[in-house]
Coordinates of C-alpha atoms in Angstrom, one line a residue:
X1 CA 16.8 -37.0 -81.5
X2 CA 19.0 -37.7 -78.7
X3 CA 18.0 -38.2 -75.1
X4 CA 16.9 -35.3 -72.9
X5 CA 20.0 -33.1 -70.9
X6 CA 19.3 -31.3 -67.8
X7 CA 21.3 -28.7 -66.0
X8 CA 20.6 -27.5 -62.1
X9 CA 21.9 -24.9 -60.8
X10 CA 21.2 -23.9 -57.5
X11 CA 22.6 -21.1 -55.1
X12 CA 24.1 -22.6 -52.4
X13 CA 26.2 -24.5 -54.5
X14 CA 28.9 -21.7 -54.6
X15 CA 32.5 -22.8 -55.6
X16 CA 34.1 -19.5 -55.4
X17 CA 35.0 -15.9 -56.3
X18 CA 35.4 -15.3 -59.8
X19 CA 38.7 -13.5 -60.1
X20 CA 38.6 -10.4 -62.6
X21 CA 42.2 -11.5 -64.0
X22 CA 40.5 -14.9 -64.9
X23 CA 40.1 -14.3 -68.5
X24 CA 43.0 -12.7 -69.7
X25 CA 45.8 -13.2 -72.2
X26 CA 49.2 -13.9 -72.9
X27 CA 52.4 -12.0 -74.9
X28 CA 55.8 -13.7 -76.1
X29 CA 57.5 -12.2 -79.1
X30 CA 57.1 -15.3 -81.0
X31 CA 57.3 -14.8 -84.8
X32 CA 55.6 -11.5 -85.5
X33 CA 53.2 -11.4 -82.8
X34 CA 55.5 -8.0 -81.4
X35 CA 56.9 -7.0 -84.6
X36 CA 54.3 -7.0 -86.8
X37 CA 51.1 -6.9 -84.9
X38 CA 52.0 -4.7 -82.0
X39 CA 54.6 -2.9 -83.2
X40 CA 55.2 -1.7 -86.9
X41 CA 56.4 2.1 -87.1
X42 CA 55.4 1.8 -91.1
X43 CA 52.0 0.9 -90.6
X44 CA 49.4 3.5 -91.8
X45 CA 47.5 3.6 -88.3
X46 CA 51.2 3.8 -86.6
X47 CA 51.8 6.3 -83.4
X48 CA 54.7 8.0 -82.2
X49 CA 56.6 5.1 -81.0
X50 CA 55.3 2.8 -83.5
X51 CA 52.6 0.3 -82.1
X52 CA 49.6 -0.3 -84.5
X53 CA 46.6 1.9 -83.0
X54 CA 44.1 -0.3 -85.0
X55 CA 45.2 -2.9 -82.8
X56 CA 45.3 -1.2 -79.4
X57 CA 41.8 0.0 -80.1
X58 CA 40.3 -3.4 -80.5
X59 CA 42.0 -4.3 -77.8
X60 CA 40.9 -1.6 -76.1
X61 CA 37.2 -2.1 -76.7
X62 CA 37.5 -5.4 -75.2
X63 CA 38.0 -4.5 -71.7
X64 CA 40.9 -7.1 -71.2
X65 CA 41.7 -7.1 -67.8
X66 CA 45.4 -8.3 -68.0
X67 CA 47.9 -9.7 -70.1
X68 CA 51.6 -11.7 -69.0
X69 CA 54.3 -10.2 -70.9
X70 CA 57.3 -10.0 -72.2
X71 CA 57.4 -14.2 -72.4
X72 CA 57.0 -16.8 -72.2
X73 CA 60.9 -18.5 -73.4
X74 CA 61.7 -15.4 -74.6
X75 CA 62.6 -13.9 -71.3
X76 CA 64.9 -16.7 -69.8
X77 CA 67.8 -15.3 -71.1
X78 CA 66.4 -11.6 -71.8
X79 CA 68.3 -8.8 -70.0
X80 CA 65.9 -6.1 -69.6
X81 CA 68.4 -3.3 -69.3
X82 CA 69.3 -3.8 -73.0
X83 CA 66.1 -2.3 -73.8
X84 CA 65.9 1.0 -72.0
X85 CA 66.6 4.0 -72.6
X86 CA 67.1 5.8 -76.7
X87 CA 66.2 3.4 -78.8
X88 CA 69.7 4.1 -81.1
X89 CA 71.8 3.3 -78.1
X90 CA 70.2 -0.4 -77.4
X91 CA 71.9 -3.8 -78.2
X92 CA 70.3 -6.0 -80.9
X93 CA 70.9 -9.9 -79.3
X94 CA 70.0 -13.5 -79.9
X95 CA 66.7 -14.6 -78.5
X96 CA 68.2 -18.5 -78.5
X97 CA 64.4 -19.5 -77.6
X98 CA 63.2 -18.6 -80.7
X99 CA 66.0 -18.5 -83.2
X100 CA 65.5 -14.4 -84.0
X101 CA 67.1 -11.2 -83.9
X102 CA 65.4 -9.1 -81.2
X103 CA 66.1 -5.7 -81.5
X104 CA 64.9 -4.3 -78.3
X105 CA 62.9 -1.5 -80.0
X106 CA 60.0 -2.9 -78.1
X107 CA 61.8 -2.8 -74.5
X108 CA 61.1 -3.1 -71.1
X109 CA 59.2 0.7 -71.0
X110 CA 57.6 -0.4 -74.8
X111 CA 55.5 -3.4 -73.7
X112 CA 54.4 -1.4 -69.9
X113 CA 53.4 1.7 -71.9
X114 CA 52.0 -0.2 -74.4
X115 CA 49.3 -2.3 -71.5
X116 CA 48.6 1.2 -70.7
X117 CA 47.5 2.4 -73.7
X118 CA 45.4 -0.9 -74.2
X119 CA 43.9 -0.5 -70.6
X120 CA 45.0 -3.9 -69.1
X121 CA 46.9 -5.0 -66.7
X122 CA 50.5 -6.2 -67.2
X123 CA 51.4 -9.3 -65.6
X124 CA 55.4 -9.3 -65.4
X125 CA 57.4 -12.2 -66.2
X126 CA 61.7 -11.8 -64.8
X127 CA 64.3 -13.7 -65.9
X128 CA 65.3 -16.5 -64.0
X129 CA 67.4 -18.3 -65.8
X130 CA 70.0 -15.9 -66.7
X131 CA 69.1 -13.3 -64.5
X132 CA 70.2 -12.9 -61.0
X133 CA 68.6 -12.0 -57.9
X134 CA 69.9 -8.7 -58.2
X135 CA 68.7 -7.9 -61.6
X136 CA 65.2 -8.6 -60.2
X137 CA 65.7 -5.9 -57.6
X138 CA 66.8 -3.3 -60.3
X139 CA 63.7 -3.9 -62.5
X140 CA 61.3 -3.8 -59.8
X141 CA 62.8 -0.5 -58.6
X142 CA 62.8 1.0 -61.9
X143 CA 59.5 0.1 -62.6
X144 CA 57.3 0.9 -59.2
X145 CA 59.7 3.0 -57.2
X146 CA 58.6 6.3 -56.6
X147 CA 61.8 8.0 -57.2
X148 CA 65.0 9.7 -55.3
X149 CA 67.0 6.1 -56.3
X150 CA 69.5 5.4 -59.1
X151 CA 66.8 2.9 -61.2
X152 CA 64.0 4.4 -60.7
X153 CA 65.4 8.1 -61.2
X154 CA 66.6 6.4 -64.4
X155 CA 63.1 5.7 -65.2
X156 CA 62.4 9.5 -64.8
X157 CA 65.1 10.1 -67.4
X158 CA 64.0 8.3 -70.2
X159 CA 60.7 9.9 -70.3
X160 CA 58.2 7.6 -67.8
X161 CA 57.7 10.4 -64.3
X162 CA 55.2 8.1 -62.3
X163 CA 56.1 4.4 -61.4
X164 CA 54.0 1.6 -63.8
X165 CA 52.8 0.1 -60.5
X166 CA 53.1 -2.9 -61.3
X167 CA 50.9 -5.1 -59.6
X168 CA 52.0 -9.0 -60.5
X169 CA 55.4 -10.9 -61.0
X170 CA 56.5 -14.0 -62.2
X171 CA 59.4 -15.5 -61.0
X172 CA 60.7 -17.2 -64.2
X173 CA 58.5 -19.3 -67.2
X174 CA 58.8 -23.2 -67.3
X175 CA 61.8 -23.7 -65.0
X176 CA 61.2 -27.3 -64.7
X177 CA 61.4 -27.9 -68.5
X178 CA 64.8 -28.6 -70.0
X179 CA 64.3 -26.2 -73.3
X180 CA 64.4 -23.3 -70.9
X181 CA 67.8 -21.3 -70.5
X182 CA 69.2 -21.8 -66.9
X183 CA 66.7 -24.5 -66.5
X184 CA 66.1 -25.7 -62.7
X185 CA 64.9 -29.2 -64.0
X186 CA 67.3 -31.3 -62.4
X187 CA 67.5 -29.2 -59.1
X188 CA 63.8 -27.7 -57.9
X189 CA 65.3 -27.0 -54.8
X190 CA 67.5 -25.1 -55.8
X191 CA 65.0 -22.8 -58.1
X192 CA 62.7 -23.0 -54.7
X193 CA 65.6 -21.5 -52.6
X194 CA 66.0 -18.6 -55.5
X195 CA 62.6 -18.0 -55.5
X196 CA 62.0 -17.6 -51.7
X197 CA 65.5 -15.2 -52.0
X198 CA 64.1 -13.3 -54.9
X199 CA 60.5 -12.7 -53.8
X200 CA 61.4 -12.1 -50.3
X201 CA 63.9 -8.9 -52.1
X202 CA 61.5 -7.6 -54.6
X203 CA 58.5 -7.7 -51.7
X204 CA 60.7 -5.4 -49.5
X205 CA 61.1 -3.3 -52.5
X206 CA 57.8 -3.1 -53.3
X207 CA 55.4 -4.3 -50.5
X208 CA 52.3 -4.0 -52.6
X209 CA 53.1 -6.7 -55.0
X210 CA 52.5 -10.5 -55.4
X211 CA 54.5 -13.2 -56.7
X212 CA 54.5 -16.3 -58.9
X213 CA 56.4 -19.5 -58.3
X214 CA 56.6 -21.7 -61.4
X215 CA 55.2 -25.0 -61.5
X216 CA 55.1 -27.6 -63.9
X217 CA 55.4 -27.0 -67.2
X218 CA 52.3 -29.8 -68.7
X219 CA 51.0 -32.7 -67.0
X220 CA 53.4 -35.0 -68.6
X221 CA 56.6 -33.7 -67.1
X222 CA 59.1 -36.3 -65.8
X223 CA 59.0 -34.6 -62.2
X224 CA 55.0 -33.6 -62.0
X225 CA 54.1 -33.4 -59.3
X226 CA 57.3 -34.1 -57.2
X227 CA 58.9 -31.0 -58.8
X228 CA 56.2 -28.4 -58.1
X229 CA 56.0 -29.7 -54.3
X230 CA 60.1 -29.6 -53.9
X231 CA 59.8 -26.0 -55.3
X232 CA 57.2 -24.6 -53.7
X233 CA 58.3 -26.2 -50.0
X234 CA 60.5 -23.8 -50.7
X235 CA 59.2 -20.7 -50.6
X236 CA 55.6 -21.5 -49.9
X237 CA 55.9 -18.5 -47.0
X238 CA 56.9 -16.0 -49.8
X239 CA 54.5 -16.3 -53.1
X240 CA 51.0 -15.7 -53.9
X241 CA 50.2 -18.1 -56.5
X242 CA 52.1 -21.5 -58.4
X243 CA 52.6 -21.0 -62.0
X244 CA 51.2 -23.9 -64.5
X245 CA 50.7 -23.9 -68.1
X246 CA 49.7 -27.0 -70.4
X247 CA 48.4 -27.2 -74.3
X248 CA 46.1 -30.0 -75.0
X249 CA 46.4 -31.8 -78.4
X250 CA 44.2 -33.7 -80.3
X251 CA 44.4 -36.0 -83.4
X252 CA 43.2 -34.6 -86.7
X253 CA 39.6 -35.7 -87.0
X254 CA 39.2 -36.5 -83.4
X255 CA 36.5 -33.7 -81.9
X256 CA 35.6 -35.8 -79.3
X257 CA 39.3 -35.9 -77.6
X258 CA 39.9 -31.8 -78.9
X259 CA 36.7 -30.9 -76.8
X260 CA 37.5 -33.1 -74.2
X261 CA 40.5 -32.4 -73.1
X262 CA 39.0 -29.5 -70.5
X263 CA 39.1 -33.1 -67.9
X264 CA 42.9 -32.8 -68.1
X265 CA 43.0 -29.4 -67.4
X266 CA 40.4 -30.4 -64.1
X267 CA 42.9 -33.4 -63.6
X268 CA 46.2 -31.2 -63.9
X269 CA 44.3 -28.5 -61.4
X270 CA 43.1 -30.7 -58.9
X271 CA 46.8 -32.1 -58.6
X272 CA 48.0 -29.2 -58.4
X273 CA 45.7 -28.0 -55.9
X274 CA 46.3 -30.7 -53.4
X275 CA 49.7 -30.6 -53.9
X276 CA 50.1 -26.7 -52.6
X277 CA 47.8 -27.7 -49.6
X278 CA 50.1 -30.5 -48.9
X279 CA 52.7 -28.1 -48.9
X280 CA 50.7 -25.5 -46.9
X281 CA 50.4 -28.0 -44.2
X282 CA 53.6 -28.8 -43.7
X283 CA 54.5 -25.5 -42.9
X284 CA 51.4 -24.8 -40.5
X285 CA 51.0 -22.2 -43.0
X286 CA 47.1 -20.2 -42.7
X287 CA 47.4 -18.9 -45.8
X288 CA 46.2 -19.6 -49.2
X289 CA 48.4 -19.9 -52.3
X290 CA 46.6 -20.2 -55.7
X291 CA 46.8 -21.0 -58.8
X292 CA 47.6 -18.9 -61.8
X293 CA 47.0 -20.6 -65.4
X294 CA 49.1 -18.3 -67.7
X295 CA 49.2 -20.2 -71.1
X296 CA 47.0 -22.5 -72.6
X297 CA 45.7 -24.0 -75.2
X298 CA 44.0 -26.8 -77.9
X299 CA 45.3 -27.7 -81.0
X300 CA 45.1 -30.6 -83.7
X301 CA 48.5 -32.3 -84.1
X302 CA 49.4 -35.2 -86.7
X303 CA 50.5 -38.5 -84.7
X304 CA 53.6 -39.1 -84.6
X305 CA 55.8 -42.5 -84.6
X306 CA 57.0 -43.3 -80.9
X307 CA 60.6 -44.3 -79.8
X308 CA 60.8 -47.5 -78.6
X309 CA 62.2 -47.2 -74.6
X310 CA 62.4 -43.5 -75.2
X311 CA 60.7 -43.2 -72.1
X312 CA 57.1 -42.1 -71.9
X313 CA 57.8 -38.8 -69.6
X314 CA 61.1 -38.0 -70.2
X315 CA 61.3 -34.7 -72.0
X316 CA 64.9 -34.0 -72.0
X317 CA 66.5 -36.0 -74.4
X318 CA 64.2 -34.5 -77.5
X319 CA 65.7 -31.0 -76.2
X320 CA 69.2 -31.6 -76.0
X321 CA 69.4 -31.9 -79.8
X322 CA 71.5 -29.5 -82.5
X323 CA 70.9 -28.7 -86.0
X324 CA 73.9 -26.9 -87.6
X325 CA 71.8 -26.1 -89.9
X326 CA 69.7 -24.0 -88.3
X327 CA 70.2 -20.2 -88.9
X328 CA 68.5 -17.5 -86.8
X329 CA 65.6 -15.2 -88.2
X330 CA 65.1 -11.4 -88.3
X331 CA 61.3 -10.3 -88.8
X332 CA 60.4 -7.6 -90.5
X333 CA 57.6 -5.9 -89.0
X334 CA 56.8 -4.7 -92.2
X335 CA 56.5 -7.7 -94.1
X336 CA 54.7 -10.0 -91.8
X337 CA 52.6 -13.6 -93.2
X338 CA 49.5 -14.2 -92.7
X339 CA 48.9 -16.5 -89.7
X340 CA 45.7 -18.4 -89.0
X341 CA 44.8 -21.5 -86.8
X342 CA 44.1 -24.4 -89.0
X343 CA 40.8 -25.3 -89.5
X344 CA 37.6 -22.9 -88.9
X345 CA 36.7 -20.2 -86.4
X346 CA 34.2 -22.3 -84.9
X347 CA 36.1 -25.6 -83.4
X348 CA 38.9 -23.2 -82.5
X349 CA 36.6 -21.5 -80.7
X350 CA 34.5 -24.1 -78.6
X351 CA 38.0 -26.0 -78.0
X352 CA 39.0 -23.0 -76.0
X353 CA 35.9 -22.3 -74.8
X354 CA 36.0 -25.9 -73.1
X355 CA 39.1 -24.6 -71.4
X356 CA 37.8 -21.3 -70.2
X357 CA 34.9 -23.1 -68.5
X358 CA 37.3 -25.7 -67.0
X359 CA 38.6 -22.4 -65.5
X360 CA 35.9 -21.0 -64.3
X361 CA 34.5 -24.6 -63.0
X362 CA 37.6 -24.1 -60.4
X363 CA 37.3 -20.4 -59.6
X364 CA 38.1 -21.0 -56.0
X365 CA 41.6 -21.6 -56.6
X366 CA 41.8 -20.7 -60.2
X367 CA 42.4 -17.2 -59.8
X368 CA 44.7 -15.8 -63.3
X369 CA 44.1 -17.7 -66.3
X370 CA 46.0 -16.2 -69.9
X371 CA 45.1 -17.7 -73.2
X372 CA 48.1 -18.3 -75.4
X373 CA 46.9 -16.9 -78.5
X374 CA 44.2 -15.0 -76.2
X375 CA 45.0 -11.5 -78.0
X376 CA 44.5 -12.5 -81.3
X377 CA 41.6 -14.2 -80.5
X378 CA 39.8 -11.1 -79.1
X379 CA 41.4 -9.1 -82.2
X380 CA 42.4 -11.1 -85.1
X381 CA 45.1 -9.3 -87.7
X382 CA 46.8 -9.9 -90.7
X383 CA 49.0 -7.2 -92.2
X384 CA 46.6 -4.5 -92.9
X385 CA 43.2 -5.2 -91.6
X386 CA 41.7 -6.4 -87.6
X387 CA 38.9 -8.0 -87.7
X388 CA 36.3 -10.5 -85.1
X389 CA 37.1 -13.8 -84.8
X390 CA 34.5 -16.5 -83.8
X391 CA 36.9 -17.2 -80.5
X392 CA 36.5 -13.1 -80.2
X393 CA 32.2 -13.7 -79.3
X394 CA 33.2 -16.2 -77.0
X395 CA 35.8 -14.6 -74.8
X396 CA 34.2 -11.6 -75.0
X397 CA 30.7 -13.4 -73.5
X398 CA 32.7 -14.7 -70.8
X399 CA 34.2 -11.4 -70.3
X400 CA 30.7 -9.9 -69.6
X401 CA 28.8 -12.3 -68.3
X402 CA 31.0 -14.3 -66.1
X403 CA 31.2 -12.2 -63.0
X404 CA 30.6 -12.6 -59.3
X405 CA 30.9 -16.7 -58.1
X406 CA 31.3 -19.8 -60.0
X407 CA 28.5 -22.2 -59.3
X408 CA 29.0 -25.7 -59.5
X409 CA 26.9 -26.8 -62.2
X410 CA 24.8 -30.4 -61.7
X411 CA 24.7 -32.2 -65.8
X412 CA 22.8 -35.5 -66.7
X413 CA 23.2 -36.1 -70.3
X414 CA 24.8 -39.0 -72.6
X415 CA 28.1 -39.5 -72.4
X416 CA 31.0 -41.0 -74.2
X417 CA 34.3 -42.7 -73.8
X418 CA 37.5 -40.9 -74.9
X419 CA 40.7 -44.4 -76.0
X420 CA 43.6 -43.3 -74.8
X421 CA 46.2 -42.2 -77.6
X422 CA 50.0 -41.0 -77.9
X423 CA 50.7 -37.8 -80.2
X424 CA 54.3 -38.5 -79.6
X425 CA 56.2 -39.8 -76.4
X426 CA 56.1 -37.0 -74.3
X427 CA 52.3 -36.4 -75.1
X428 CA 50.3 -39.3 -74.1
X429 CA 46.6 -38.8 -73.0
X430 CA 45.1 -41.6 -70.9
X431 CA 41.5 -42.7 -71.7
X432 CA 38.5 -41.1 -70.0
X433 CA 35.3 -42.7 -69.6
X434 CA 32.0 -41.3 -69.0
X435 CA 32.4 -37.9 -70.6
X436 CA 29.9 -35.8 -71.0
X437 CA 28.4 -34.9 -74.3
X438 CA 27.1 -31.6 -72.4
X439 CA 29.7 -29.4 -71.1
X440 CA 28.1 -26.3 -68.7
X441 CA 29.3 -24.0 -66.3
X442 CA 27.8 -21.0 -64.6
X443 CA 28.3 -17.6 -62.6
X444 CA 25.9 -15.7 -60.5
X445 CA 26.4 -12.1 -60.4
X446 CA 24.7 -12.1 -56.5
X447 CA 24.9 -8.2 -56.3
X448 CA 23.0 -7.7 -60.1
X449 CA 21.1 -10.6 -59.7
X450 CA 22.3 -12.3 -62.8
X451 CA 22.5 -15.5 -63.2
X452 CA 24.7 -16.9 -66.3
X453 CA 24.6 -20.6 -67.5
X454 CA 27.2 -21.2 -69.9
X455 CA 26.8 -24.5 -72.3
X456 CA 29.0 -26.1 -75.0
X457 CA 27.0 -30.0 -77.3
X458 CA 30.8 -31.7 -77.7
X459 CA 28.4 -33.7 -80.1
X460 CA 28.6 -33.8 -83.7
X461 CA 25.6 -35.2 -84.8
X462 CA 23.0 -34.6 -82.4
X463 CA 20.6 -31.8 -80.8
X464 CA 19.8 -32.2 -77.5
X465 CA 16.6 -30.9 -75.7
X466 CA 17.9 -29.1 -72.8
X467 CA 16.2 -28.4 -69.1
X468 CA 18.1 -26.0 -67.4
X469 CA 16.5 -26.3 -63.8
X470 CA 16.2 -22.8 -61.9
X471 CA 13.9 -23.5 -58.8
X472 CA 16.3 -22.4 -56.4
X473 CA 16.3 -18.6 -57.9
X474 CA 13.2 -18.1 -57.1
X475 CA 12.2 -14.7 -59.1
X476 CA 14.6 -15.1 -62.0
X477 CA 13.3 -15.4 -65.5
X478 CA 15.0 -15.3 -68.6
X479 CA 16.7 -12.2 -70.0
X480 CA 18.7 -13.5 -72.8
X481 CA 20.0 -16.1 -75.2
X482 CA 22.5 -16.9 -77.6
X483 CA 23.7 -19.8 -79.8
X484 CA 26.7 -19.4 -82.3
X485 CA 26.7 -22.7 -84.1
X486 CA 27.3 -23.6 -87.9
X487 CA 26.8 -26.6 -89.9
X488 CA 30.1 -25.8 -92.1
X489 CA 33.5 -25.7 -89.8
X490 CA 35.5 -24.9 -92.4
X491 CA 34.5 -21.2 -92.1
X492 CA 36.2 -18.3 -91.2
X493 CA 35.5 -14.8 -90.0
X494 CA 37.5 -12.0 -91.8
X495 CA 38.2 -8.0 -92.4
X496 CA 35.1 -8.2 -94.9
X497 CA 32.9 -10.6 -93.1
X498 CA 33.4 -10.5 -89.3
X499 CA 30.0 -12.1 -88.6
X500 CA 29.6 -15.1 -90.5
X501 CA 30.7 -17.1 -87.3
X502 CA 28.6 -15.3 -84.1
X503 CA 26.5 -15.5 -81.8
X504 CA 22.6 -15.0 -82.3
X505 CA 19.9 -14.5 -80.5
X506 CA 17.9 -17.8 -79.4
X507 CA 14.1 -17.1 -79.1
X508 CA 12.8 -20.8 -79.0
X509 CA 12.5 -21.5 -75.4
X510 CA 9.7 -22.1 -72.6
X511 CA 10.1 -21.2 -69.3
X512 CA 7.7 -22.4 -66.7
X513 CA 7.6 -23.7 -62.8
X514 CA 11.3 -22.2 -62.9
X515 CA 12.5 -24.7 -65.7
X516 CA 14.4 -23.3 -69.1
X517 CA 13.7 -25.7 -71.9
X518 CA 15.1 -25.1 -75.5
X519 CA 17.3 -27.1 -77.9
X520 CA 21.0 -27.2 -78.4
X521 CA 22.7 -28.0 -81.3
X522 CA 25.7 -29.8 -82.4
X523 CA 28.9 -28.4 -81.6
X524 CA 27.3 -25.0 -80.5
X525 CA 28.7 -22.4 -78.0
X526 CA 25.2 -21.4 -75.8
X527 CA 24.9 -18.4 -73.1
X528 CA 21.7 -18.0 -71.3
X529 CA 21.4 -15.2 -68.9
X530 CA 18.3 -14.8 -66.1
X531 CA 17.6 -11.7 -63.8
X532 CA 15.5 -11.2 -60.9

């Protein structure tokens, strides 16, 4: 048996509002994830305009509060007025991203009507690498203007009376990375000035809205964080919240480094953070910009050999590469593979999990945070069938249960040291030491008096005995727990079994003197919720 672990929470150690946009997901029409999954006209459970009701009904039940779409790379060199209007009448075009065919039968009125029939919110990513300032102005009048001009009376026409209201906008995706079309990677300043130009337009437009300045791209970028600070320096006056993304990668085998690599994401935010209020005080600015997460993710990637003198963060060589062999793809919506995260549910699970906590661990400036992969995780598909994943109890336990202020959250347990290692040059993790084997967060629903303690065991092997210390919440007592562990993580949920990897009730616990005592077991995803 391994050493005792203690959690305290307490409530005056309040980090900050818990945004509702916090736990949300992410779009791109990568592969078949919009032809296929969203959209197939031939599917049985197919509507009018062809998106896959199974789908938007498991999505629906969810309660996802938003989702950033159309991309993602995707929409660097996407012109959005290709894709209004009939459907016969639209331009098929190269998505050079991606190597497809896009058709534009899922356009820019598609993927808005499509949020609407999910119930979410639809985060809006423009083009701005291709696309010009003025192009943003069109869009943003065709989609929120009220009517009586040319764009958004061409909105009326082609079926859609009331504006979408569109609520969020990001000014490009990854503009400091290289792969991106019209990339700013060698000129931030120049993307800053576009930005404060383009945000400053679409805000007279549209006064209601807020904006999204990219930042970097990962930690490892060659300019991070010199290139977020030029950019945002800016246009700091003009935009609501900076932009970052990042997927963490482990080596096959390595759990320790997959579950650990939330202290990035802390590292990457905490940069970031003081970064923007470096910039804020330059410009005797009062106000607050924040910081909006939009893809992430964990994975288990094979090492791979490193270039000598390649250059540990320069990206832009491995991107400036062409393959005449390479042909482009068209996907059938019809005829789409089967497509499933290597390994089982449950690792896939607690390694985003880890993620989502580091999230909510910075609340206070962590205010939009989209899972890549997010969607599929709340509703798995294939072909013919939707079905719970284990990631699905997870996100969905967040969704409920992680409302009203993010506490920080006091752990004593063992730790462990992480060695530094390379997946390839432009992926190197430093080593971290002293990393806990216990990995908690927690919310506190003030107005409900609920209290939500959230717990992942990064250990393989071992069980700890947990004391969760409650004395400062005087009155509260335990309402309920959950474990979702297994001993096989090889397993996966599916159509027919949708419940081999979930949570279950945990009734062996004490409470007493305002201490919560149970055990937690090895790589196990724990909520415990008190009340008053």
């Amino acid at each position: 048996m391994a050493q005792n672990a203690k959690i305290t929470v307490h409530p005056a150690y309040k980090i900050g509002e818990i945004s509702n946009r916090l736990f949300s997901a992410f779009l791109e029409p990568i592969g078949t994830m919009v032809n296929g999954t969203m959209f197939n006209p031939k599917h049985p459970t197919a509507d009018e305009q062809g998106f896959r009701k199974d789908w938007i009904e498991a999505l629906k039940e969810t309660g996802l509060p938003a989702v950033r779409m159309p991309g993602g790379n995707f929409v660097s060199a996407w012109e959005w007025k290709n894709s209004i209007g009939p459907k016969s009448e639209r331009r098929v075009v190269l998505d050079p991203a991606w190597h497809q065919y896009y058709t534009n039968e899922v356009g820019h009125d598609e993927y808005l009507q499509w949020a609407q029939k999910v119930g979410t919110e639809p985060l809006y990513t423009v083009n701005m690498g291709t696309g010009t300032i003025q192009d943003a102005m069109d869009l943003v009048e065709y989609t929120n203007h009220e009517g009586g001009s040319y764009w958004s009376d061409l909105r009326k026409k082609y079926g859609h009376e009331d504006p979408y209201n569109v609520k969020m906008w990001y000014l490009g995706n990854e503009m400091d990375g290289p792969w991106q079309l019209g990339s700013w990677s060698k000129n931030p300043d120049g993307y800053g000035y576009k930005v404060l130009e383009t945000s400053k337009a679409i805000k007279w437009i549209d006064e209601t809205i807020e904006t999204a300045v990219c930042g970097s791209s990962a930690p490892f970028m060659e300019g991070f964080p010199e290139w977020d600070q030029n950019a945002l320096d800016k246009c700091y006056d003009v935009v609501d919240y900076v932009s970052v993304h990042h997927y963490h990668s482990a080596p096959p085998g390595d759990i320790k480094a997959l579950l650990g690599g939330a202290l990035y994401y802390e590292d990457f935010i905490n940069t970031e953070v003081a970064m923007i209020d470096y910039v804020a005080s330059k410009h005797r600015s009062p106000k607050q910009v924040n910081i909006s997460f939009d893809e992430y993710g964990a994975m288990v990637r094979p090492l791979q050999p490193l270039n000598p003198g390649y250059g540990r963060y320069n990206m832009a060589r491995n991107h400036y590469r062409f393959d005449p062999e390479r042909r482009y793809i068209r996907h059938d919506p019809d005829n789409m593979p089967e497509r499933r995260f290597p390994g089982g549910d449950m690792l896939h699970a607690l390694s985003m999990a880890s993620i989502q906590l580091a999230l909510l661990r910075h609340a206070d400036r962590v205010k939009i945070g989209c899972m890549t992969g997010g969607l599929g995780a709340l509703a798995a598909s294939d072909h013919d069938h939707i079905w719970k994943s284990g990631s699905h109890y997870v996100f969905m336990q967040l969704l409920q249960y992680a409302k009203g202020v993010s506490l920080d959250t006091k752990v004593e347990c063992e730790i462990y040291d992480m060695p530094g290692y390379a997946i390839e040059d432009t992926s190197q993790y430093t080593g971290k030491e002293g990393v806990n084997f216990i990995d908690s967060a927690s919310a506190w629903d003030e107005e409900n008096k609920r209290l939500t303690v959230f717990v992942i065991n990064r250990n393989e092997e071992s069980e700890y005995p947990l004391t969760i210390d409650l004395k400062g919440f005087e009155g509260y007592k335990p309402a309920a727990a959950y474990r979702m562990h297994t001993d096989d993580l090889e397993l996966n949920n599916s159509f027919e079994n949708e419940k081999l990897i979930a949570p279950k009730e945990e009734e062996n616990y004490t409470f007493e003197n305002g201490e919560f005592k149970l055990h937690v077991k090895p790589l196990s995803w724990n909520v415990y919720v008190f009340e008053a």
